Coordinates of C-alpha atoms in Angstrom, one line a residue:
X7 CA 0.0 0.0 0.0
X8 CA 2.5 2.3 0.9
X9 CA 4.4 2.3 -2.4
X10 CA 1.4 3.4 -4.4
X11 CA 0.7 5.9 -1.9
X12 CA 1.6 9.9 -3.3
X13 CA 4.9 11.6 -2.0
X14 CA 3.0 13.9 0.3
X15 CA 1.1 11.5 1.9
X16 CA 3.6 8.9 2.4
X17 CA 5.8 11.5 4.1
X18 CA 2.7 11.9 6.6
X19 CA 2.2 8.7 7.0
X20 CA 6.2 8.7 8.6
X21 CA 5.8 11.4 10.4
X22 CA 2.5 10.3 12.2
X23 CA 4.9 6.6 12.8
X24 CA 7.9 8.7 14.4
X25 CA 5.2 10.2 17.2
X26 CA 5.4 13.4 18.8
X27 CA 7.0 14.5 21.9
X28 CA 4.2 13.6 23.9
X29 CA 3.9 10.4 22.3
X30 CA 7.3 9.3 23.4
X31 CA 6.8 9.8 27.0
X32 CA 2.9 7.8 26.8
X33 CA 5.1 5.0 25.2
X34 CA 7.8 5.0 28.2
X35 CA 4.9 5.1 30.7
X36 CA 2.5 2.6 29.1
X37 CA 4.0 0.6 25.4
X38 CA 0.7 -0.3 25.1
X39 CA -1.0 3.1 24.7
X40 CA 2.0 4.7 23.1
X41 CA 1.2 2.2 20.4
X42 CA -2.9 2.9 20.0
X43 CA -1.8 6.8 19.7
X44 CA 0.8 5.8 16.9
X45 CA -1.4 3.9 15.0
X46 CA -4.7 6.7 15.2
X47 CA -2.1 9.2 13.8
X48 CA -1.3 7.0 11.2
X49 CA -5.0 6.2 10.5
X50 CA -5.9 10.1 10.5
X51 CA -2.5 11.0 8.0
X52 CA -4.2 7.6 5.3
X53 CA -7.3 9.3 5.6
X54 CA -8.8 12.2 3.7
X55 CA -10.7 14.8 6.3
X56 CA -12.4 16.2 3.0
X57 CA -13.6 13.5 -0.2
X58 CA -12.8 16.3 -3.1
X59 CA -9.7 17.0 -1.7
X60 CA -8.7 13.2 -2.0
X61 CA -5.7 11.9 -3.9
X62 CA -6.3 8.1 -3.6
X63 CA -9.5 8.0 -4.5
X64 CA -10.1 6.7 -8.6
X65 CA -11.9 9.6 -10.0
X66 CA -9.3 12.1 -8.3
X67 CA -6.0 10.2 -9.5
X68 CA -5.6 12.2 -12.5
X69 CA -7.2 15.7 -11.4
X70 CA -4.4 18.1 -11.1
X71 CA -4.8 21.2 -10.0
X72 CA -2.8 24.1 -9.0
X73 CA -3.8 27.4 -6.6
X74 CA -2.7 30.1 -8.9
X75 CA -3.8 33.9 -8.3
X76 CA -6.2 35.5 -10.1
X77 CA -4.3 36.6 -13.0
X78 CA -1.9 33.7 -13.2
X79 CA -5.4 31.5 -14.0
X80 CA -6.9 33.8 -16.3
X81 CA -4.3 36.2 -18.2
X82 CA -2.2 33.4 -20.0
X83 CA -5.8 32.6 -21.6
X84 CA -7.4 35.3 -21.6
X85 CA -6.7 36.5 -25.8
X86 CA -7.7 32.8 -26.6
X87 CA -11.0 32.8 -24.2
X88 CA -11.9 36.4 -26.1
X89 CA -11.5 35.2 -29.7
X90 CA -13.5 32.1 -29.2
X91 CA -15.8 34.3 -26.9
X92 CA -16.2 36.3 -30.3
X93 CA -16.6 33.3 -32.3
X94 CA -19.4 31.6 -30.7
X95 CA -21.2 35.2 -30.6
X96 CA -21.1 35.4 -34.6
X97 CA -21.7 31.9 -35.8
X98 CA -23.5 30.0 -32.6
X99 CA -27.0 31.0 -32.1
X100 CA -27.2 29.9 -28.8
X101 CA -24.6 32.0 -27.2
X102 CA -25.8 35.2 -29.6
X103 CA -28.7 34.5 -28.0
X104 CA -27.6 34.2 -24.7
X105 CA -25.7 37.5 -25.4
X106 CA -28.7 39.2 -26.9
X107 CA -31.1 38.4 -24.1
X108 CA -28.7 39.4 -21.1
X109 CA -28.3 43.1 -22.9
X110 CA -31.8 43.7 -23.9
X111 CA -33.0 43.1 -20.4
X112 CA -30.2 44.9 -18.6
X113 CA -29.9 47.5 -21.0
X114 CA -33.0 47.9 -23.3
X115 CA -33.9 51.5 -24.6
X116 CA -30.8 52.5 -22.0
X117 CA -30.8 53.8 -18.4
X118 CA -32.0 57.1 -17.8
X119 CA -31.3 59.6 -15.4
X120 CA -33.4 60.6 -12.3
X121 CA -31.1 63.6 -10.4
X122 CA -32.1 62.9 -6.6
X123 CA -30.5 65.4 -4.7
X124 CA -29.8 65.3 -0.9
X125 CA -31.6 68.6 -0.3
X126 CA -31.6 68.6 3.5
X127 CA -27.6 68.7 3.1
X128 CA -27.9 71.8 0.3
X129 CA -30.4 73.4 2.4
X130 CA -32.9 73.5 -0.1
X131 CA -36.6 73.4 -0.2
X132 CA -38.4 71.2 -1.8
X133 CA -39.1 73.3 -4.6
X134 CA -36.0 74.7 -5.5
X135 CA -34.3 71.0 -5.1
X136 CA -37.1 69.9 -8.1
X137 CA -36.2 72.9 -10.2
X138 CA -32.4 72.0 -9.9
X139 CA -32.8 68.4 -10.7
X140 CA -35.4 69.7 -13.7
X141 CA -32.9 71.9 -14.9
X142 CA -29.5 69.7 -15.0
X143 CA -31.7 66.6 -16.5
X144 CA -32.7 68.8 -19.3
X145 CA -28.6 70.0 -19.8
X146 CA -27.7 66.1 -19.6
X147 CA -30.5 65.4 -22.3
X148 CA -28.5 68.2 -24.1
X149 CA -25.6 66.1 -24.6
X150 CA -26.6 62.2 -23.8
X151 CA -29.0 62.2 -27.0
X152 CA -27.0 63.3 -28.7
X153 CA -24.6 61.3 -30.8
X154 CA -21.8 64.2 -29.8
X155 CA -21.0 62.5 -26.7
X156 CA -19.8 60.0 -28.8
X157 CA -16.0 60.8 -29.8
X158 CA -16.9 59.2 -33.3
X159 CA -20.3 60.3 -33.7
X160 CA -21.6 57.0 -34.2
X161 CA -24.2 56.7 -31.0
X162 CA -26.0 58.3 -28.2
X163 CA -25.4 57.8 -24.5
X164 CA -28.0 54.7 -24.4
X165 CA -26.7 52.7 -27.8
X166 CA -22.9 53.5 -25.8
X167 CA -24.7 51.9 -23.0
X168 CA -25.4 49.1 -24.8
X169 CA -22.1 48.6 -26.7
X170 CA -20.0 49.0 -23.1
X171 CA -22.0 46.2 -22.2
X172 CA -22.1 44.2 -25.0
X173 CA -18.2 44.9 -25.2
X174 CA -17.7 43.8 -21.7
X175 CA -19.8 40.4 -21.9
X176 CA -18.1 39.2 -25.0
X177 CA -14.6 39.9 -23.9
X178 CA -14.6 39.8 -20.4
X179 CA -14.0 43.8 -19.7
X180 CA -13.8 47.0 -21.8
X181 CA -12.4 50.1 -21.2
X182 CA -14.0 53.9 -21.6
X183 CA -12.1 56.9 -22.1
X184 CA -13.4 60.2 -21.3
X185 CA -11.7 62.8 -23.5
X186 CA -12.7 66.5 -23.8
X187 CA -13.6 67.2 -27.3
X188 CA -14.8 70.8 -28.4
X189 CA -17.8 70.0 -31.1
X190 CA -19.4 73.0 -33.0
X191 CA -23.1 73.7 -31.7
X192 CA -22.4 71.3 -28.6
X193 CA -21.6 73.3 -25.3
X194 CA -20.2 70.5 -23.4
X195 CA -17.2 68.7 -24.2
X196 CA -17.3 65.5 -22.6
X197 CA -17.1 62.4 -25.0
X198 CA -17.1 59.0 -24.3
X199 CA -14.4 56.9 -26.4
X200 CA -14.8 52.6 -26.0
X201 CA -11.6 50.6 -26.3
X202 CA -11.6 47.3 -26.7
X203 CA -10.1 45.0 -24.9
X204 CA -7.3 43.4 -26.7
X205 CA -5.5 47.5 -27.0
X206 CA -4.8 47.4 -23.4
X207 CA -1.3 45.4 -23.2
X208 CA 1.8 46.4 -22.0
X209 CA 4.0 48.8 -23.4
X210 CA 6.9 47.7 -25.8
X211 CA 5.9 44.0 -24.8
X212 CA 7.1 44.5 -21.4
X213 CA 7.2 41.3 -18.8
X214 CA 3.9 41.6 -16.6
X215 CA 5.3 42.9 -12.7
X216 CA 3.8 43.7 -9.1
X217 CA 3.6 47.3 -10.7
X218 CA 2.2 46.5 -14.7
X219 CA 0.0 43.5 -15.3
X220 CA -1.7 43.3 -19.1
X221 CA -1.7 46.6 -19.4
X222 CA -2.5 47.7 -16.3
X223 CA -0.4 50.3 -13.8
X224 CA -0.9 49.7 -9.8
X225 CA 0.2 51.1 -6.7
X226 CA 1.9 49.5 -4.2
X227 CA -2.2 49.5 -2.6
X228 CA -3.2 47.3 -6.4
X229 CA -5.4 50.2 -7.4
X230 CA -5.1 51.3 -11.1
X231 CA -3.2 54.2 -11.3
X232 CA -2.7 54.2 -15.5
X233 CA -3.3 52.2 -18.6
X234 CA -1.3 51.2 -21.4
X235 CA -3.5 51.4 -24.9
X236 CA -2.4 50.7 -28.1
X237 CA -3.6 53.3 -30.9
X238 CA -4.8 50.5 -33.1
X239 CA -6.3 47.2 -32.1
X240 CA -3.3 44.5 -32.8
X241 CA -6.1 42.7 -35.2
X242 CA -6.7 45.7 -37.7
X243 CA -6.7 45.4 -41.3
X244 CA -4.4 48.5 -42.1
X245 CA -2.8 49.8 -39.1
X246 CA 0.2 48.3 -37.3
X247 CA -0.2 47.9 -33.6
X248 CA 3.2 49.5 -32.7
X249 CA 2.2 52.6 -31.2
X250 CA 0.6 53.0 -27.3
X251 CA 0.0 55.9 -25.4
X252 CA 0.3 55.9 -21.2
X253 CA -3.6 57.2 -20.2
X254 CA -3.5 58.1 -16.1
X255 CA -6.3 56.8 -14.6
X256 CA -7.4 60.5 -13.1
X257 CA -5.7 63.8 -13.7
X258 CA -2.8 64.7 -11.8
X259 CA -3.9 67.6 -10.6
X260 CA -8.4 68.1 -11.4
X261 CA -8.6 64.2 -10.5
X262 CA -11.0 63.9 -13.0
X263 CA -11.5 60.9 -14.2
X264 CA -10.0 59.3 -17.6
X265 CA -10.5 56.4 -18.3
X266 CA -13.0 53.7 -17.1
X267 CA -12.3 49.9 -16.9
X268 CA -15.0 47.8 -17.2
X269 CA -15.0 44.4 -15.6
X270 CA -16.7 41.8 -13.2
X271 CA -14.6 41.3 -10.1
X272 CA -14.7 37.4 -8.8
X273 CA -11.5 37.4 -6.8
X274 CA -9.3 40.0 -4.8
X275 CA -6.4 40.3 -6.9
X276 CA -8.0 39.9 -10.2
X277 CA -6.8 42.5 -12.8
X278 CA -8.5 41.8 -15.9
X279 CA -12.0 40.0 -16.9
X280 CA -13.2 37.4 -18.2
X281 CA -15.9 36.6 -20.6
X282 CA -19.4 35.9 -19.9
X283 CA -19.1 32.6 -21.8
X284 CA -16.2 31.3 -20.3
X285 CA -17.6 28.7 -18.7
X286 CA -19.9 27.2 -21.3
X287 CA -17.7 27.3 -24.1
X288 CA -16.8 23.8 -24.5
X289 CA -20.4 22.4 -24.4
X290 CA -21.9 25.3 -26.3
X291 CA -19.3 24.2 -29.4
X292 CA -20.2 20.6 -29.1
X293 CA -23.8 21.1 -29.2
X294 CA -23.4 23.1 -32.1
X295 CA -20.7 20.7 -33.5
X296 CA -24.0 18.3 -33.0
X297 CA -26.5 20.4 -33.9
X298 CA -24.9 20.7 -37.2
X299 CA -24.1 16.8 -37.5
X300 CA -28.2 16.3 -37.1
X301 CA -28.9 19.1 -39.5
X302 CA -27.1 17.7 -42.4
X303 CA -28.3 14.0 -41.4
X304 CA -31.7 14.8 -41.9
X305 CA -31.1 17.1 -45.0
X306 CA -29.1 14.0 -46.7
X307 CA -32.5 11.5 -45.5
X308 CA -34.5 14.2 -47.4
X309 CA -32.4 13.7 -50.6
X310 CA -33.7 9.9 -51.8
X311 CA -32.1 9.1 -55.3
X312 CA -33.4 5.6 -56.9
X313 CA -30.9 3.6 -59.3
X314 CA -32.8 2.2 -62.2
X315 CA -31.6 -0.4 -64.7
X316 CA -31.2 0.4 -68.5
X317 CA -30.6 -1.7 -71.5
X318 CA -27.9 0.5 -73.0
X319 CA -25.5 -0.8 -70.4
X320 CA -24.5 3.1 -69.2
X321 CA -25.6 5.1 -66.7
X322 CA -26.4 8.7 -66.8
X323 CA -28.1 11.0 -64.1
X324 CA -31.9 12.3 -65.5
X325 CA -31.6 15.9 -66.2
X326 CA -27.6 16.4 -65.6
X327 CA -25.5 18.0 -68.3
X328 CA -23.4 15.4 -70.2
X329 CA -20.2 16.3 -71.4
X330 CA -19.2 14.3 -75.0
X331 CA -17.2 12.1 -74.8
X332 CA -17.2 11.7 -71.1
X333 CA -17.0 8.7 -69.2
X334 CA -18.5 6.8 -66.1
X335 CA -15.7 8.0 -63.9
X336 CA -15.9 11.9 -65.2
X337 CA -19.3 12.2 -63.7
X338 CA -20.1 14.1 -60.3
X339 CA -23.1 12.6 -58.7
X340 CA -24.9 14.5 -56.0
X341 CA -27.7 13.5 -53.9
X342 CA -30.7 15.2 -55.1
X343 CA -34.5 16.4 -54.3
X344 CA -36.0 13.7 -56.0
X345 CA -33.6 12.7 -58.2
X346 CA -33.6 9.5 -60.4
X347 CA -30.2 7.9 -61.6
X348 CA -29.6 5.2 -64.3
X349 CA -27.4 2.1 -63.1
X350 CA -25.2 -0.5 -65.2
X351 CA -27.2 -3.9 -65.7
X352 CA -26.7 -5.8 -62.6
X353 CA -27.4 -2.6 -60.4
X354 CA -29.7 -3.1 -57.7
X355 CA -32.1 -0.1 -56.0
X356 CA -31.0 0.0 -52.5
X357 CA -32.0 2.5 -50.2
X358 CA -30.5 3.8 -46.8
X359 CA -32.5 4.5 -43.7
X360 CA -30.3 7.1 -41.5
X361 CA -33.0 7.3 -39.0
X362 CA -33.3 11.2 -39.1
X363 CA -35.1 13.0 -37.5
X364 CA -33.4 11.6 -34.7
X365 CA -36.0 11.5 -31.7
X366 CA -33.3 12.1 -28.7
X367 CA -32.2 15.0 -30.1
X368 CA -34.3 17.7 -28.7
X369 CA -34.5 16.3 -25.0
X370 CA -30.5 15.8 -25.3
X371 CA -30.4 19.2 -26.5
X372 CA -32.8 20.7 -23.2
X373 CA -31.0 18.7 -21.2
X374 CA -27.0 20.6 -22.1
X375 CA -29.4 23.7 -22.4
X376 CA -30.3 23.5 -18.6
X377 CA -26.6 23.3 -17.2
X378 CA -25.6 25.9 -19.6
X379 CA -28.5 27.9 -18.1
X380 CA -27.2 27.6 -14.2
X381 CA -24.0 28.8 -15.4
X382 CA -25.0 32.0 -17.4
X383 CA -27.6 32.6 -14.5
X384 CA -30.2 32.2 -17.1
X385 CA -33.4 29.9 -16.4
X386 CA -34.0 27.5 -19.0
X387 CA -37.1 28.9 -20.1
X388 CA -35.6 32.2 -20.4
X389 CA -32.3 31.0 -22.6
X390 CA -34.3 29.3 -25.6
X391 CA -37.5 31.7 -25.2
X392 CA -39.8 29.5 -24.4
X393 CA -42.9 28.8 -22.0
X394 CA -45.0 26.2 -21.7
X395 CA -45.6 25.4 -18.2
X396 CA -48.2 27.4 -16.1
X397 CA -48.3 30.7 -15.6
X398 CA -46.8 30.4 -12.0
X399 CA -43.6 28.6 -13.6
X400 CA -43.1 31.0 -16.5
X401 CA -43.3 34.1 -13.5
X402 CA -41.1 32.4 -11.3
X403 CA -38.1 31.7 -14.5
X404 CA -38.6 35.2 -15.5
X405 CA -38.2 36.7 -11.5
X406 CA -35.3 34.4 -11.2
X407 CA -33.6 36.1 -14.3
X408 CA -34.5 39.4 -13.2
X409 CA -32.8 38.9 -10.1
X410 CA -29.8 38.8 -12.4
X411 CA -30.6 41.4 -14.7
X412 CA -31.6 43.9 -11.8
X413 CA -28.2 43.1 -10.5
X414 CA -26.1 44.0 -14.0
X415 CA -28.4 47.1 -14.5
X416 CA -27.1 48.4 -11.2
X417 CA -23.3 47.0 -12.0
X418 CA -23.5 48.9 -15.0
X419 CA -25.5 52.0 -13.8
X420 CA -22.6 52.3 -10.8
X421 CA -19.4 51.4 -13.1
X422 CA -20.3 53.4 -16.4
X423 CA -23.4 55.5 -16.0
X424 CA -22.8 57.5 -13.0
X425 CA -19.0 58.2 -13.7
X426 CA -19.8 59.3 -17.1
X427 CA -22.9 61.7 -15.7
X428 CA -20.6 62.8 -12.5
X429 CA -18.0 63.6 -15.1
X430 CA -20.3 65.5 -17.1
X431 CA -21.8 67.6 -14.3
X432 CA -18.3 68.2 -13.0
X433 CA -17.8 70.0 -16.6
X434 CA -21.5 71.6 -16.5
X435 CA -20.6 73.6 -13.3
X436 CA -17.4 74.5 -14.0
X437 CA -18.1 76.2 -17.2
X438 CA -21.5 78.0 -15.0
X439 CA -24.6 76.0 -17.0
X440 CA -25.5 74.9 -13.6
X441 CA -25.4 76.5 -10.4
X442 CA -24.1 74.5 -7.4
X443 CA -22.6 76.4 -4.6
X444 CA -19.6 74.3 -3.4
X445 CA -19.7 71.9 -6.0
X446 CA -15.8 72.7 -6.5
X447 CA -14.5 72.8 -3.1
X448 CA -16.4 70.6 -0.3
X449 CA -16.4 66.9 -1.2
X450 CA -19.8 66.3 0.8
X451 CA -21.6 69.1 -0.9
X452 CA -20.5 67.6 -4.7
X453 CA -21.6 64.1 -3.2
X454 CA -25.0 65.4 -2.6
X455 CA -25.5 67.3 -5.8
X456 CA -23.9 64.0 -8.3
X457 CA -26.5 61.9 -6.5
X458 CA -28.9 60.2 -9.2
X459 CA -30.9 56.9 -9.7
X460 CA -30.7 55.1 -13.1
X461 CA -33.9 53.6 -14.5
X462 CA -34.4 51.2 -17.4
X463 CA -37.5 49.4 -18.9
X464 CA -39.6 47.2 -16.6
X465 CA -39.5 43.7 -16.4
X466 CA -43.0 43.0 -18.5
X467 CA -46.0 41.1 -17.2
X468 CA -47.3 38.0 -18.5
X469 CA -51.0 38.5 -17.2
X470 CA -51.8 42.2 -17.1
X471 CA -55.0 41.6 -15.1
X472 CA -53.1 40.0 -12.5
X473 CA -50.1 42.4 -12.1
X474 CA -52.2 45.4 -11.9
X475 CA -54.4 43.9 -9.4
X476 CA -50.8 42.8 -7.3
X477 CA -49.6 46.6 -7.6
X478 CA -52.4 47.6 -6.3
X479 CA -52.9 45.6 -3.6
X480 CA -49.0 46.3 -2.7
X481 CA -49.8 50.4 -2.3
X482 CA -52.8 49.6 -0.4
X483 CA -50.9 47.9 2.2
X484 CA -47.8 50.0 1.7
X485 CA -45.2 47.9 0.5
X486 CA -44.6 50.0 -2.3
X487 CA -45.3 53.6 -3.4
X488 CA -46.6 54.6 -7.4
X489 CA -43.5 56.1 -7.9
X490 CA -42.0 52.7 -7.1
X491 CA -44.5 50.6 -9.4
X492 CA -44.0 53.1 -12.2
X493 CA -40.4 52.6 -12.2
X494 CA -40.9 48.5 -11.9
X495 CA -43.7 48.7 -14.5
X496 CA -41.7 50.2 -17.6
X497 CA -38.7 52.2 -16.4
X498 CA -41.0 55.2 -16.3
X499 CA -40.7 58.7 -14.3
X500 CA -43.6 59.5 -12.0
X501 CA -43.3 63.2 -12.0
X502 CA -43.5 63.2 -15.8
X503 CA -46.5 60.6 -15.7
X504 CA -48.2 62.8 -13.4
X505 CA -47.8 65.8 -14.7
X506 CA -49.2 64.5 -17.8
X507 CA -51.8 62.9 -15.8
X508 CA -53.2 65.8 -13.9
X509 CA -53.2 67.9 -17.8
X510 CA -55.4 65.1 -19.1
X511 CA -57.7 64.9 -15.6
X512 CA -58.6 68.6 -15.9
X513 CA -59.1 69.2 -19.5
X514 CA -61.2 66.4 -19.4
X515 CA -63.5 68.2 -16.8
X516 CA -63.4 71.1 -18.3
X517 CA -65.3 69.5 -21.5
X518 CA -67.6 67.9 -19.1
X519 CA -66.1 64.2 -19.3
X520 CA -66.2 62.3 -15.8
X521 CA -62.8 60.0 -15.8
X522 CA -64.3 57.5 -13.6
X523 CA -66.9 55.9 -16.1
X524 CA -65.1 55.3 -19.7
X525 CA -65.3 59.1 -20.5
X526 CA -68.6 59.5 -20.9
X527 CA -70.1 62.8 -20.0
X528 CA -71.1 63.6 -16.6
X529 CA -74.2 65.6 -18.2
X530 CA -75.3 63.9 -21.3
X531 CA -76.9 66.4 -24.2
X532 CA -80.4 67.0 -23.3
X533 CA -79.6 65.7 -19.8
X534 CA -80.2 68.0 -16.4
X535 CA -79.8 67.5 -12.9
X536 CA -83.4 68.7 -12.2
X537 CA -84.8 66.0 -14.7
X538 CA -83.9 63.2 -12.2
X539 CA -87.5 62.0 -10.2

């Protein structure tokens, strides 16, 4: 036994013979006890206090494994996990999909703005707080739809959204510079610029160290202090990727922030991301390795091509263009729709029976479809798009996957949105557009003006009937507030429905409609009050 033991544990098992101190002197006193301790450290050195930690047992003998940091696990594969990240995106519908489904929900139409100001702290009323926060959203509208925020002029603040995100699931992170670009006609000039990727690398090639790792400078503290971005991604077409430029994460002097680095953090000392489809690459290529192989299977069963004997003694395909002077052996004979080809005498019709459709296919198929699910935090009924259990079971797959799409929406509104709309307003009252008093000097007071909530579109309903009668029942009891429901309904603004609402409610009574019964008039034509018995 002991020479098929491993190294370490048969240097454990020698140790726990030799004894310790103490199980010296129990020997001296009393052989006999000296021996039972000797022989329960040996027993407790053979035997594994944790089964997955096991080295002995069968399915463990060939599972090595290594504890590496962070980056030493994911940075010498992180260019090979982003390419076939890519990939899979472009020519495997089932990860497009997943793609597409996590950034519609998280993203949609894009997050929009609601300014929230701590007023008790500014020492404003109530009234002047809403005129501020009216004011500086209508100066962010000024520059977020518009397509100048973007420093190519290619999208608005909600499609950069949407490509930051995109960018970030694909390749595991994405970076966001914030240049200040003068634009004719625009009076800000904050832009948004997304890198990809695969431009931040080290300088000249340089080793990775505790101080630059892929790209990335730290402090002695591991907090990004400046990036290393090629001017051209090292895949282009006509530019060499020979050229970076050093980007500090903040100014030097304003501290205003630079650039932006994109990324989901799953262990301390992680530097760089990883993709969203990291973990599901392998089976996601094999099921479409298979879905492939069962595609052209039952294509080729639909081709079926009967062999007929003629008495010329040559074979020719019906309809095919014949070449003179060809022969047997110069022909190219392709399965066909339908297709009838003549034999040599002696030819026999035989026919072949692949068995396609193949019946296991689709619950095979489901049953991949459900782990991939668990790891992309997507319910199964969610990832293929579609229901057909009971309406309790298609609610509770869609509140599971909004647990997770709630929790990107705020990752994204905290990582991208909000620095990009501090940034902005940082620019807004330095250049006098909007007023705030302290803004510039006192952290606390620029904390309380920068404070905003992000809303998106709602999560949908599958039975309006039944969600309006829930809402309801939640304000009545005072779980939630309208404002709350309007916001959970479809990412809409209260103050604006309202406002809207009360417009409606009193030009409606001033033409006599009542509100309360389907709009029909309160006084009918020809109807009065005193005609009633």
């Amino acid at each position: 036994m002991a020479a098929n033991m491993p190294p370490a544990m048969k240097k454990a098992v020698q140790k726990a013979a030799r004894g310790t101190l103490a199980d010296r002197y129990v020997s001296w006193r009393d052989p006999v006890k000296g021996l039972q301790h000797r022989n329960a450290r040996v027993q407790m050195a053979i035997s594994d206090s944790y089964i997955g930690a096991s080295r002995t047992r069968r399915p463990f003998r060939n599972w090595f494994v290594s504890g590496k940091s962070a980056d030493a696990d994911l940075l010498p594969e992180l260019p090979t996990l982003r390419a076939r990240s890519r990939d899979m995106v472009r020519n495997n519908p089932l990860a497009a999909g997943a793609i597409n489904t996590v950034t519609t929900n998280v993203v949609g139409t894009g997050l929009r703005v609601q300014s929230s100001i701590a007023r008790d702290i500014l020492g404003m009323t109530e009234d002047q707080a809403t005129a501020w926060q009216n004011q500086t959203e209508f100066e962010w509208r000024l520059l977020a739809e518009s397509k100048d925020i973007d420093l190519r002029r290619r999208l608005n603040f909600a499609g950069l959204q949407e490509l930051a995100f995109r960018n970030t699931l694909e390749n595991g992170d994405g970076f966001a510079a914030l240049p200040m670009v003068a634009t004719p006609g625009q009076p800000y000039t904050t832009r948004v610029q997304l890198i990809e990727g695969d431009r931040v690398c080290n300088k000249a090639s340089k080793q990775d160290s505790a101080s630059l790792i892929a790209g990335v400078h730290l402090n002695t503290h591991g907090a990004a202090t400046a990036y290393d971005i090629l001017k051209a991604h090292p895949g282009a077409l006509n530019k060499k990727a020979t050229d970076w430029v050093t980007v500090q994460a903040r100014g030097a002097r304003s501290q205003r922030l630079n650039i932006i680095h994109l990324y989901e953090v799953r262990r301390p000392d992680q530097t760089r991301g990883m993709p969203y489809l990291a973990p599901v690459i392998e089976p996601l290529k094999q099921l479409g390795r298979y879905t492939e192989a069962e595609l052209t299977a039952a294509v080729v069963s639909g081709m079926f091509t009967v062999f007929i004997k003629t008495p010329e003694g040559r074979g020719s395909m019906m309809g095919a263009n014949e070449v003179e002077g060809s022969t047997d052996a110069d022909r190219d004979y392709e399965l066909g729709s339908g297709a009838v080809l003549e034999g040599l005498p002696g030819d026999e019709v035989q026919t072949i029976d692949p068995g396609r459709p193949n019946q296991a296919f689709d619950p095979f198929v489901q049953a991949i479809l459900r782990q991939v699910g668990v790891a992309l935090e997507l319910p199964f009924e969610v990832l293929i798009k579609h229901y057909t259990s009971s309406y309790t079971a298609a609610r509770a797959a869609l509140l599971e996957a909004w647990k997770f799409y709630r929790k990107r929406r705020v990752w994204l509104a905290s990582n991208f949105c909000q620095p990009v709309y501090e940034t902005w307003l940082h620019e807004a009252v330095s250049t006098g557009r909007i007023n705030a008093p302290g803004f510039l000097t006192d952290p606390r007071i620029r904390k309380a003006y920068c404070m905003a909530t992000w809303h998106g579109d709602g999560m949908g309903v599958l039975d309006p009937g039944r969600e309006a009668t829930a809402a309801e029942k939640r304000m009545n009891i005072g779980i939630t507030t309208l404002p709350e429901e309007i916001a959970a309904y479809d990412g809409g603004d209260w103050d604006a429905k309202h406002s809207v609402q009360t417009r409606v409610t009193r030009a409606r009574r001033e033409e006599g409609l009542d509100t309360n019964h389907g709009g029909e008039p309160i006084n009918p034509p020809g109807f009065h009050s005193g005609d009633l018995p």
